[in-house]
XYZ file of C-alpha atoms in Angstrom:
653
model
C 145.306 177.261 147.880
C 143.424 179.165 150.607
C 141.782 175.924 151.700
C 145.207 174.328 152.222
C 146.291 177.355 154.260
C 143.142 177.099 156.385
C 143.826 173.450 157.065
C 147.385 174.312 158.029
C 146.103 177.066 160.341
C 143.742 174.628 162.094
C 146.568 172.087 162.339
C 148.795 174.700 163.995
C 146.075 175.688 166.480
C 145.648 172.043 167.522
C 149.404 171.413 167.757
C 150.196 174.580 169.732
C 147.303 174.034 172.163
C 148.450 170.467 172.741
C 151.992 171.679 173.450
C 150.734 174.379 175.828
C 148.564 171.890 177.744
C 151.457 169.443 178.039
C 153.790 172.171 179.301
C 151.503 174.061 181.707
C 149.173 171.317 182.963
C 151.093 168.068 182.626
C 154.641 169.392 183.210
C 155.819 167.780 179.976
C 157.629 169.282 177.029
C 156.626 167.898 173.638
C 158.458 170.573 171.628
C 161.232 173.071 172.244
C 160.517 176.749 172.930
C 162.201 177.546 169.626
C 159.894 175.200 167.720
C 156.830 176.540 169.560
C 157.757 180.121 168.705
C 158.344 179.202 165.063
C 154.934 177.556 164.739
C 153.281 180.401 166.650
C 154.764 182.942 164.223
C 153.602 180.839 161.278
C 150.070 180.790 162.715
C 150.109 184.554 163.255
C 151.124 185.164 159.652
C 148.406 182.836 158.343
C 145.783 184.592 160.466
C 146.859 187.957 159.082
C 146.871 186.677 155.507
C 143.503 184.896 155.668
C 141.811 187.379 157.972
C 140.568 184.501 160.154
C 141.106 183.936 163.875
C 139.599 180.852 165.533
C 138.217 181.061 169.063
C 140.665 178.458 170.402
C 143.703 179.995 168.727
C 146.583 180.581 171.169
C 146.988 184.069 169.646
C 143.780 185.282 171.329
C 142.725 185.284 174.951
C 138.953 185.208 175.309
C 138.129 186.627 178.741
C 135.603 184.916 180.992
C 132.623 186.952 182.138
C 129.663 186.320 184.413
C 126.264 187.726 183.454
C 123.302 188.276 185.741
C 120.883 187.082 183.050
C 120.652 186.300 179.332
C 118.943 189.134 177.420
C 116.086 188.219 175.051
C 115.934 189.350 171.432
C 113.316 188.996 168.694
C 114.528 187.453 165.432
C 114.248 189.642 162.320
C 112.278 186.836 160.642
C 110.692 183.805 162.375
C 112.790 180.638 162.447
C 110.360 177.983 161.215
C 110.464 174.248 161.808
C 110.805 171.869 158.861
C 108.145 169.604 157.440
C 109.322 166.013 157.876
C 108.916 162.441 156.700
C 110.250 158.955 157.401
C 109.713 157.807 153.818
C 112.543 157.942 151.252
C 109.966 158.089 148.441
C 108.654 161.384 149.787
C 112.212 162.775 149.707
C 112.469 161.794 146.049
C 109.187 163.558 145.306
C 110.442 166.658 147.115
C 113.662 166.792 145.048
C 111.765 166.295 141.782
C 113.720 167.696 138.850
C 115.883 169.891 141.084
C 119.213 169.320 142.784
C 119.291 169.437 146.571
C 121.854 169.520 149.374
C 121.489 166.635 151.812
C 123.044 167.133 155.271
C 122.791 165.951 158.863
C 119.921 167.200 161.004
C 122.099 167.728 164.059
C 120.558 167.349 167.506
C 121.842 170.308 169.473
C 120.854 173.947 169.841
C 120.287 176.182 166.808
C 122.223 179.454 166.958
C 122.118 182.596 164.778
C 125.488 184.361 164.412
C 125.992 187.929 163.203
C 129.388 189.310 162.152
C 130.143 192.994 161.516
C 133.429 194.522 160.402
C 134.889 191.021 160.290
C 134.246 190.264 163.977
C 131.641 188.253 165.872
C 129.017 190.818 166.847
C 126.123 188.786 168.196
C 124.918 185.233 168.858
C 121.265 184.406 169.584
C 119.588 181.053 170.292
C 116.572 179.919 168.260
C 114.385 180.093 171.370
C 110.740 179.651 170.394
C 111.459 180.677 166.801
C 110.226 184.213 167.420
C 112.391 185.269 170.389
C 115.787 183.862 171.387
C 118.392 184.493 174.093
C 121.550 186.483 173.425
C 124.531 184.215 174.159
C 127.343 186.176 172.459
C 129.505 185.872 175.558
C 129.298 182.075 175.374
C 129.648 181.748 171.592
C 133.077 183.382 171.857
C 134.343 180.286 173.676
C 132.886 177.623 171.357
C 135.807 175.423 170.356
C 135.755 176.030 166.612
C 134.023 179.340 166.010
C 135.972 182.074 164.157
C 136.114 185.314 166.153
C 137.470 187.188 163.123
C 136.782 186.593 159.433
C 137.970 188.215 156.222
C 134.481 189.343 155.074
C 133.821 192.843 156.452
C 130.147 193.519 155.630
C 127.329 192.158 157.764
C 127.165 188.358 157.744
C 124.262 186.421 159.275
C 124.264 182.625 159.387
C 122.609 179.788 161.247
C 124.106 176.625 162.612
C 123.904 174.005 165.339
C 125.824 174.034 168.619
C 126.551 170.443 169.687
C 128.529 168.471 172.261
C 129.970 165.139 171.110
C 129.247 161.815 172.794
C 132.818 161.462 174.107
C 132.727 164.849 175.844
C 129.195 164.112 177.081
C 130.387 160.899 178.742
C 133.467 162.581 180.254
C 131.342 165.352 181.796
C 128.782 162.897 183.165
C 131.599 160.866 184.765
C 132.491 163.918 186.888
C 128.956 164.129 188.345
C 128.716 161.823 191.376
C 124.927 162.045 191.822
C 123.220 159.782 189.273
C 120.069 161.916 189.454
C 122.035 164.994 188.411
C 123.680 163.406 185.376
C 122.631 164.735 181.977
C 120.222 162.503 180.058
C 121.656 163.164 176.601
C 124.143 165.415 174.756
C 121.402 167.799 173.632
C 120.349 168.601 177.214
C 123.980 169.113 178.189
C 124.574 171.349 175.169
C 121.466 173.427 175.866
C 122.559 173.992 179.457
C 126.147 174.735 178.437
C 125.250 177.253 175.728
C 122.900 179.140 178.057
C 125.285 179.470 181.029
C 125.638 182.861 182.713
C 129.344 182.121 183.256
C 131.121 181.440 179.969
C 134.049 179.825 181.779
C 131.716 176.848 182.269
C 130.760 176.920 178.575
C 134.447 176.907 177.594
C 135.048 173.689 179.552
C 132.172 171.869 177.823
C 133.804 171.683 174.350
C 130.811 173.062 172.462
C 131.268 173.044 168.675
C 129.339 174.979 166.032
C 128.420 173.672 162.576
C 127.009 176.155 160.058
C 124.066 174.957 157.957
C 122.432 178.087 156.441
C 123.736 181.414 155.188
C 121.107 184.112 155.766
C 122.843 187.300 154.635
C 126.137 188.259 152.983
C 125.602 191.146 150.572
C 127.953 191.708 147.656
C 129.061 188.076 147.270
C 128.234 186.176 144.093
C 127.060 182.746 145.208
C 126.087 181.765 141.664
C 122.540 181.122 142.935
C 123.827 177.998 144.718
C 123.453 176.791 148.323
C 126.472 174.569 147.799
C 128.493 177.646 146.825
C 127.337 179.384 150.012
C 128.598 176.459 152.092
C 131.920 176.489 150.258
C 132.263 180.226 150.930
C 131.463 179.797 154.645
C 134.277 177.219 154.871
C 136.623 179.797 153.325
C 135.629 182.227 156.094
C 136.765 179.684 158.694
C 133.485 178.016 159.673
C 133.009 174.290 160.055
C 129.919 173.453 158.025
C 127.606 170.492 158.447
C 128.581 167.502 156.280
C 126.589 167.628 153.033
C 126.309 166.122 149.542
C 124.520 167.235 146.375
C 121.794 164.830 145.220
C 119.318 164.372 142.399
C 116.119 162.355 142.751
C 117.929 159.238 141.492
C 120.694 159.630 144.093
C 118.513 160.215 147.172
C 118.143 156.579 148.261
C 121.876 155.796 148.062
C 122.760 159.030 149.859
C 120.358 158.228 152.727
C 121.934 154.776 153.035
C 125.457 156.267 153.095
C 124.517 158.707 155.869
C 122.800 156.002 157.920
C 125.954 153.852 157.912
C 127.865 156.653 159.651
C 125.447 156.976 162.585
C 127.137 154.265 164.668
C 130.610 155.843 164.440
C 129.603 159.539 164.543
C 130.656 161.367 167.706
C 127.907 163.979 167.393
C 124.162 163.450 167.919
C 121.856 163.542 164.895
C 118.136 162.859 164.607
C 117.841 162.703 160.817
C 118.728 164.486 157.580
C 117.799 167.774 155.894
C 117.285 168.484 152.191
C 117.326 172.027 150.787
C 117.111 173.039 147.130
C 120.470 174.124 145.749
C 118.802 176.733 143.498
C 118.401 179.683 145.891
C 116.032 181.696 143.694
C 113.820 178.671 143.042
C 113.612 177.883 146.746
C 112.662 181.458 147.646
C 109.995 181.554 144.929
C 108.139 178.731 146.689
C 107.526 180.844 149.787
C 106.359 179.140 152.962
C 103.313 177.830 154.757
C 102.247 179.153 158.151
C 104.510 176.536 159.770
C 107.165 175.421 157.282
C 109.456 176.835 154.583
C 108.828 175.133 151.229
C 112.481 174.994 150.112
C 113.554 172.484 152.809
C 112.452 169.055 154.016
C 113.536 166.944 156.991
C 113.961 163.178 157.004
C 113.582 161.285 160.287
C 115.131 157.838 160.510
C 112.630 155.026 160.151
C 113.468 153.229 163.377
C 114.629 149.636 163.054
C 112.399 147.566 165.327
C 112.738 144.071 166.740
C 110.338 141.773 168.591
C 111.459 140.147 171.827
C 110.147 138.966 175.220
C 110.223 140.877 178.493
C 112.179 138.822 181.034
C 111.937 141.059 184.094
C 111.549 144.596 185.401
C 114.660 145.698 187.287
C 114.041 148.402 189.897
C 116.947 150.844 190.300
C 116.958 153.158 193.384
C 118.597 156.612 193.511
C 119.708 159.108 196.188
C 116.346 160.893 196.164
C 114.507 157.651 196.854
C 113.097 157.419 193.311
C 113.098 153.806 192.086
C 113.348 153.647 188.287
C 111.889 150.677 186.354
C 114.207 149.174 183.717
C 112.942 146.590 181.211
C 115.211 143.547 180.775
C 114.430 141.560 177.628
C 115.867 138.795 175.465
C 118.832 140.319 173.556
C 118.153 141.584 170.018
C 120.268 143.235 167.315
C 119.389 146.882 166.608
C 121.339 149.331 164.430
C 124.399 147.089 164.529
C 124.547 146.518 168.306
C 123.067 144.033 170.784
C 120.588 145.497 173.277
C 118.860 143.806 176.194
C 117.542 146.605 178.427
C 115.624 149.868 178.173
C 114.471 152.421 180.736
C 110.706 152.587 181.199
C 111.072 155.853 183.214
C 108.040 155.603 185.537
C 104.940 153.658 186.519
C 102.638 155.808 184.356
C 104.480 154.641 181.224
C 104.394 151.037 182.455
C 100.608 151.273 182.857
C 100.201 152.956 179.489
C 102.034 149.987 177.921
C 100.227 147.499 180.218
C 103.657 146.001 180.685
C 104.036 142.644 182.394
C 106.820 140.067 182.613
C 106.573 137.557 179.754
C 104.943 140.012 177.338
C 105.979 140.081 173.702
C 107.317 143.583 173.063
C 108.676 145.582 170.147
C 111.834 147.613 170.839
C 113.778 150.211 168.869
C 116.551 152.764 169.272
C 115.255 156.323 169.433
C 117.282 158.375 166.930
C 119.225 155.133 166.352
C 120.861 155.578 169.793
C 118.654 155.081 172.883
C 116.813 151.745 173.410
C 113.061 152.203 173.956
C 109.926 150.049 174.011
C 107.814 150.895 170.962
C 104.838 148.653 171.668
C 103.610 145.875 173.920
C 102.001 143.260 171.689
C 100.425 141.074 174.399
C 99.612 143.602 177.168
C 99.249 141.296 180.146
C 99.081 144.271 182.513
C 101.252 145.827 185.210
C 101.816 143.610 188.199
C 104.347 143.017 190.939
C 105.255 146.652 191.611
C 107.579 146.065 194.565
C 106.093 146.808 197.967
C 109.587 146.989 199.408
C 112.806 148.639 198.214
C 115.104 146.166 196.416
C 118.100 147.564 198.323
C 116.993 148.113 201.923
C 113.692 146.213 202.152
C 111.908 149.341 203.357
C 108.348 150.138 202.354
C 107.753 151.782 198.956
C 105.053 154.227 197.906
C 103.687 155.375 194.567
C 103.704 159.182 194.371
C 102.365 161.604 191.791
C 105.239 163.746 190.455
C 104.149 166.398 187.944
C 102.042 164.441 185.429
C 103.453 160.988 186.155
C 103.312 158.383 188.890
C 106.636 157.097 190.213
C 107.817 154.631 192.857
C 109.761 155.830 195.901
C 111.506 154.177 198.832
C 110.129 155.652 202.081
C 112.978 154.449 204.308
C 115.159 157.465 205.210
C 118.025 155.093 206.046
C 117.928 153.209 202.727
C 121.393 151.992 201.805
C 120.997 153.240 198.211
C 120.278 156.722 199.511
C 123.179 156.220 201.903
C 125.670 155.430 199.138
C 124.507 158.349 197.001
C 124.682 160.661 200.040
C 128.272 159.641 200.748
C 129.057 160.110 197.073
C 127.835 163.712 197.285
C 129.699 164.255 200.559
C 133.092 163.342 199.056
C 132.466 165.265 195.788
C 134.559 168.246 194.687
C 132.257 171.034 195.940
C 131.781 169.302 199.295
C 134.693 167.676 201.185
C 136.590 166.889 197.972
C 137.983 163.505 199.077
C 139.744 162.035 196.061
C 139.854 158.286 195.489
C 136.525 157.448 197.107
C 134.459 156.364 194.127
C 130.864 155.228 194.512
C 131.905 151.588 194.174
C 134.573 151.997 196.882
C 132.090 153.714 199.198
C 129.625 150.888 198.610
C 132.249 148.328 199.688
C 133.109 150.310 202.842
C 129.413 150.708 203.735
C 128.649 147.019 203.083
C 131.514 145.991 205.390
C 130.383 148.398 208.127
C 133.504 150.579 207.973
C 131.436 153.763 207.581
C 127.960 154.418 208.968
C 128.066 158.198 209.226
C 130.200 160.911 207.607
C 132.556 161.189 210.587
C 133.555 157.542 210.134
C 135.406 158.432 206.920
C 138.054 160.078 209.092
C 138.706 156.823 210.970
C 139.315 154.416 208.113
C 142.686 153.704 209.721
C 140.794 151.464 212.153
C 140.311 149.054 209.243
C 143.735 149.489 207.633
C 144.579 145.811 207.312
C 141.121 144.865 206.057
C 141.145 147.585 203.394
C 144.643 146.676 202.185
C 143.548 143.093 201.566
C 140.328 144.011 199.729
C 140.211 143.154 196.027
C 141.680 145.996 193.980
C 143.370 147.564 197.020
C 146.832 147.487 198.459
C 149.249 149.533 200.553
C 149.562 152.330 198.006
C 145.838 152.738 197.290
C 145.105 152.657 201.025
C 147.705 155.361 201.725
C 146.321 157.514 198.894
C 142.850 157.378 200.435
C 144.146 158.167 203.913
C 146.123 161.147 202.579
C 143.039 162.447 200.753
C 140.950 162.072 203.899
C 143.511 163.904 206.029
C 143.728 166.694 203.470
C 139.927 167.012 203.547
C 139.906 167.654 207.311
C 140.695 171.300 206.574
C 137.642 172.727 204.863
C 135.015 175.472 205.032
C 131.653 175.409 206.752
C 129.649 176.031 203.545
C 131.281 172.971 201.958
C 130.304 170.884 204.982
C 126.705 172.155 204.930
C 126.438 171.438 201.199
C 127.958 167.963 201.735
C 125.164 167.018 204.143
C 122.861 166.715 201.125
C 120.003 168.822 202.520
C 117.298 169.153 199.865
C 117.563 172.382 197.823
C 120.756 173.506 199.613
C 123.489 174.097 197.052
C 126.959 175.438 197.789
C 125.951 179.034 197.048
C 122.960 178.820 199.431
C 125.205 177.318 202.082
C 127.655 180.224 201.708
C 124.875 182.781 202.132
C 123.543 181.095 205.283
C 126.997 180.677 206.851
C 127.875 184.302 206.137
C 124.606 185.527 207.677
C 125.313 183.641 210.916
C 129.060 184.386 210.834
C 129.822 180.641 210.981
C 128.063 180.313 214.354
C 126.925 176.692 214.103
C 124.570 176.743 217.103
C 122.830 179.908 215.924
C 122.542 178.491 212.433
C 120.980 175.125 213.304
C 118.788 176.734 215.948
C 117.318 179.333 213.563
C 113.646 179.101 212.681
C 112.111 179.232 209.221
C 111.175 182.904 209.531
C 114.738 183.939 210.390
C 116.185 182.062 207.453
C 113.513 183.313 205.052
C 114.539 186.909 205.787
C 118.062 186.295 204.451
C 118.371 187.772 200.922
C 118.411 184.914 198.401
C 116.986 182.350 200.843
C 113.280 181.778 200.236
C 110.662 179.813 202.124
C 111.447 176.511 200.356
C 115.172 176.565 201.215
C 114.481 177.834 204.742
C 111.952 175.056 205.271
C 114.308 172.345 204.043
C 117.138 173.620 206.254
C 115.090 173.838 209.457
C 113.345 170.521 208.785
C 116.728 168.771 208.453
C 118.035 170.056 211.781
C 114.790 169.313 213.628
C 115.964 165.707 213.565
C 118.115 165.189 216.679
C 120.075 162.399 214.981
C 121.046 164.776 212.167
C 122.318 167.330 214.691
C 124.297 164.670 216.558
C 125.918 163.326 213.372
C 126.677 166.868 212.188
C 128.473 167.701 215.441
C 130.358 164.394 215.336
C 131.528 165.387 211.884
C 132.584 168.887 212.936
C 134.698 167.361 215.712
C 136.812 165.702 212.985
C 137.313 168.862 210.952
C 139.339 172.023 211.014
C 136.980 174.711 209.743
C 138.807 177.557 208.053
C 137.709 180.890 209.443
C 135.725 183.096 207.110
C 138.270 185.828 206.640
C 135.643 188.078 205.120
C 133.923 188.312 208.519
C 137.178 189.263 210.215
C 138.026 191.975 207.729
C 136.520 195.422 207.760
C 133.704 195.509 205.188
C 135.159 198.488 203.339
C 133.255 197.707 200.138
C 129.816 197.200 201.704
C 127.249 198.381 199.165
C 129.882 198.832 196.420
C 129.345 197.111 193.045
C 132.274 196.074 190.842
C 132.589 194.654 187.338
C 135.829 192.882 186.340
C 136.970 192.529 182.744
C 140.170 191.725 180.872
C 143.164 189.773 182.154
C 144.536 190.091 185.686
C 148.169 190.309 186.794
C 148.178 190.368 190.600
C 145.743 187.480 191.074
C 145.713 183.878 189.859
C 142.475 184.584 187.999
C 139.441 186.839 188.108
C 137.679 184.457 190.490
C 140.366 185.135 193.114
C 139.895 188.895 192.693
C 136.108 188.447 192.948
C 136.474 186.483 196.195
C 138.625 189.252 197.722
C 136.022 191.886 196.829
C 133.227 189.784 198.316
C 135.245 189.111 201.476
C 135.406 192.895 201.948
C 131.659 193.287 201.586
C 131.538 194.194 197.888
C 129.534 192.678 195.075
C 130.754 191.614 191.619
C 128.335 191.609 188.683
C 128.759 190.650 185.038
C 127.696 193.800 183.222
C 128.148 197.558 183.635
C 124.928 199.334 184.676
C 123.949 202.567 186.406
C 124.384 200.696 189.718
C 128.056 199.862 188.994
C 130.520 201.801 191.138
C 133.801 200.641 189.544
C 134.924 198.778 186.432
C 138.256 196.995 186.990
C 140.231 196.761 183.751
C 144.016 196.924 183.473
C 143.573 198.374 179.974
C 141.893 201.603 181.036
C 142.061 203.098 177.534
C 140.541 200.018 175.860
C 137.618 200.549 173.469
C 135.905 197.371 174.698
C 132.123 197.377 175.095
C 132.417 197.446 178.898
C 134.765 200.435 178.844
C 132.459 202.262 176.420
C 129.467 201.568 178.661
C 131.365 202.688 181.755
C 132.349 205.960 180.057
C 128.751 206.537 178.928
C 127.492 206.061 182.493
C 130.458 207.951 184.070
C 131.528 204.828 185.957
C 135.212 205.046 187.035
C 137.526 202.567 185.260
C 140.344 201.465 187.553
C 143.348 199.151 187.181
C 144.313 196.389 189.614
C 146.958 198.667 191.114
C 144.363 201.357 191.793
C 142.039 198.756 193.317
C 144.812 197.427 195.586
C 145.572 200.966 196.737
C 141.923 201.252 197.798
C 142.250 198.004 199.758
C 145.460 199.042 201.507
C 144.275 202.488 202.618
């Protein structure tokens, strides 16, 4: 019965969130206010009855916080790796006369959760197995994690944080620079879980799947791992998909799991078996490296032999030219593949890879095409002496431990396209409608040669309207976006230039230091820039080197002539909060969000940090009497807690 109520609760959360998104973001109404309120009340009652509140429930508002760093914490007991095999027979031998739970070995980031008094108390990453990072702030915004559970004693469990392939692809689509795109969902998940700003984590749709219960005193699990998993589901956790197997059932179960790989949205690199009999498993102890009650199974990669047809060389914005192997199409894991990245020249030489070679290919973790072996090894030849895009000279450079090919032509068209792509991106000029493919067409036709040319596309109005895929409406949309982008800020322009190592935050610091004085800024030497807090020798060197080039200065000034630079109001205002440190927590009423409040404080010379310390001067919280951890810390350190109204009174004095 409780399971049905849980399912209904999750159904209500999904339905209400969909209705709220439609109403507030898409200006659509998919249910009446009366119906929304009725479902909301039903959800509230279910949460009270079950003692469970999910992190994405509309009944809770998880505040966003920014931390200065992630604290480290040593695990109570080391988190060991698992011994592994690719042979099904070895799995059968492991199971023996016992029963075992078989589940996915998910490819994300392992997290340890601790609950106390029915609430999420702490979340720590696996780290190196001995010491992990505390990411409690971020775990609170995982899409499916329960913030409150019915069990009130201390609960400790382990699970995997993952990002699905669909969300991975959506996020990568928003990143214009191909070099900055995430390589796989695991890398994206790792970066998302370890963010200092949990607002970013919340947008990444991280999900948590429990796979091991470590501690829950006073509960009778009938000496069964399967019973532990069932109980965790009752507490509101999503648990990793699992089945009970005997030795005779292992082979069929492995086959059943393998069939699901192609359609699964989440990444997995194998399976895990753990003895169902808890006492038996514990009695086996562990080796120095592995626990003896668990065993991992890695997929035996399906391989196919084929012939290498060519090496395709793919340039990027940084000048790096990536080798891609093109081979006769083969069927692997149910799909046809005909290309695989070789990554760099060092790997090519290791494989002695030459066109015409007979090669063996596979899909790593049944997903990513790779070359397993070169069977004929004719040797590397025909590394291009010129860039395939611009015809400029190439050079082989040592990068870390590998050799890679680079285009040396600073005016390479590939670099050009990628540079324009960065320039029109959201954090730069934010010109909507100018995709990389559109920019490539404009550059090929000579419509744009430097950034300033984007503001004169009207010169080619008739040509653009008659281009394939364009018309009057699409042309007007681009022109409107361009005109809107004329009004911008100097840091966004500096960032949009694509100077090495200069991000938006660095650009803001430099512009603030020089009070938006362009001539002073581009005329500064390396020593001047290095003295700015937060700007080191590397950034200072990159900045001065860029503006040493007279053509860069000329193009920059041509660009500025097209723009209306918004004044930095913070420089015009009296710096009444110079040297004053604030922390903001809870919801805000007089500002659109906490970011807006933070920007006001910074414009008045103040600093906003993520946690209350002895250096904090004020904690802003509209709920002054709250017993939140930040309020408790502020009271302990005698830091004044002020409301928004009190803060605004300080501003207006």
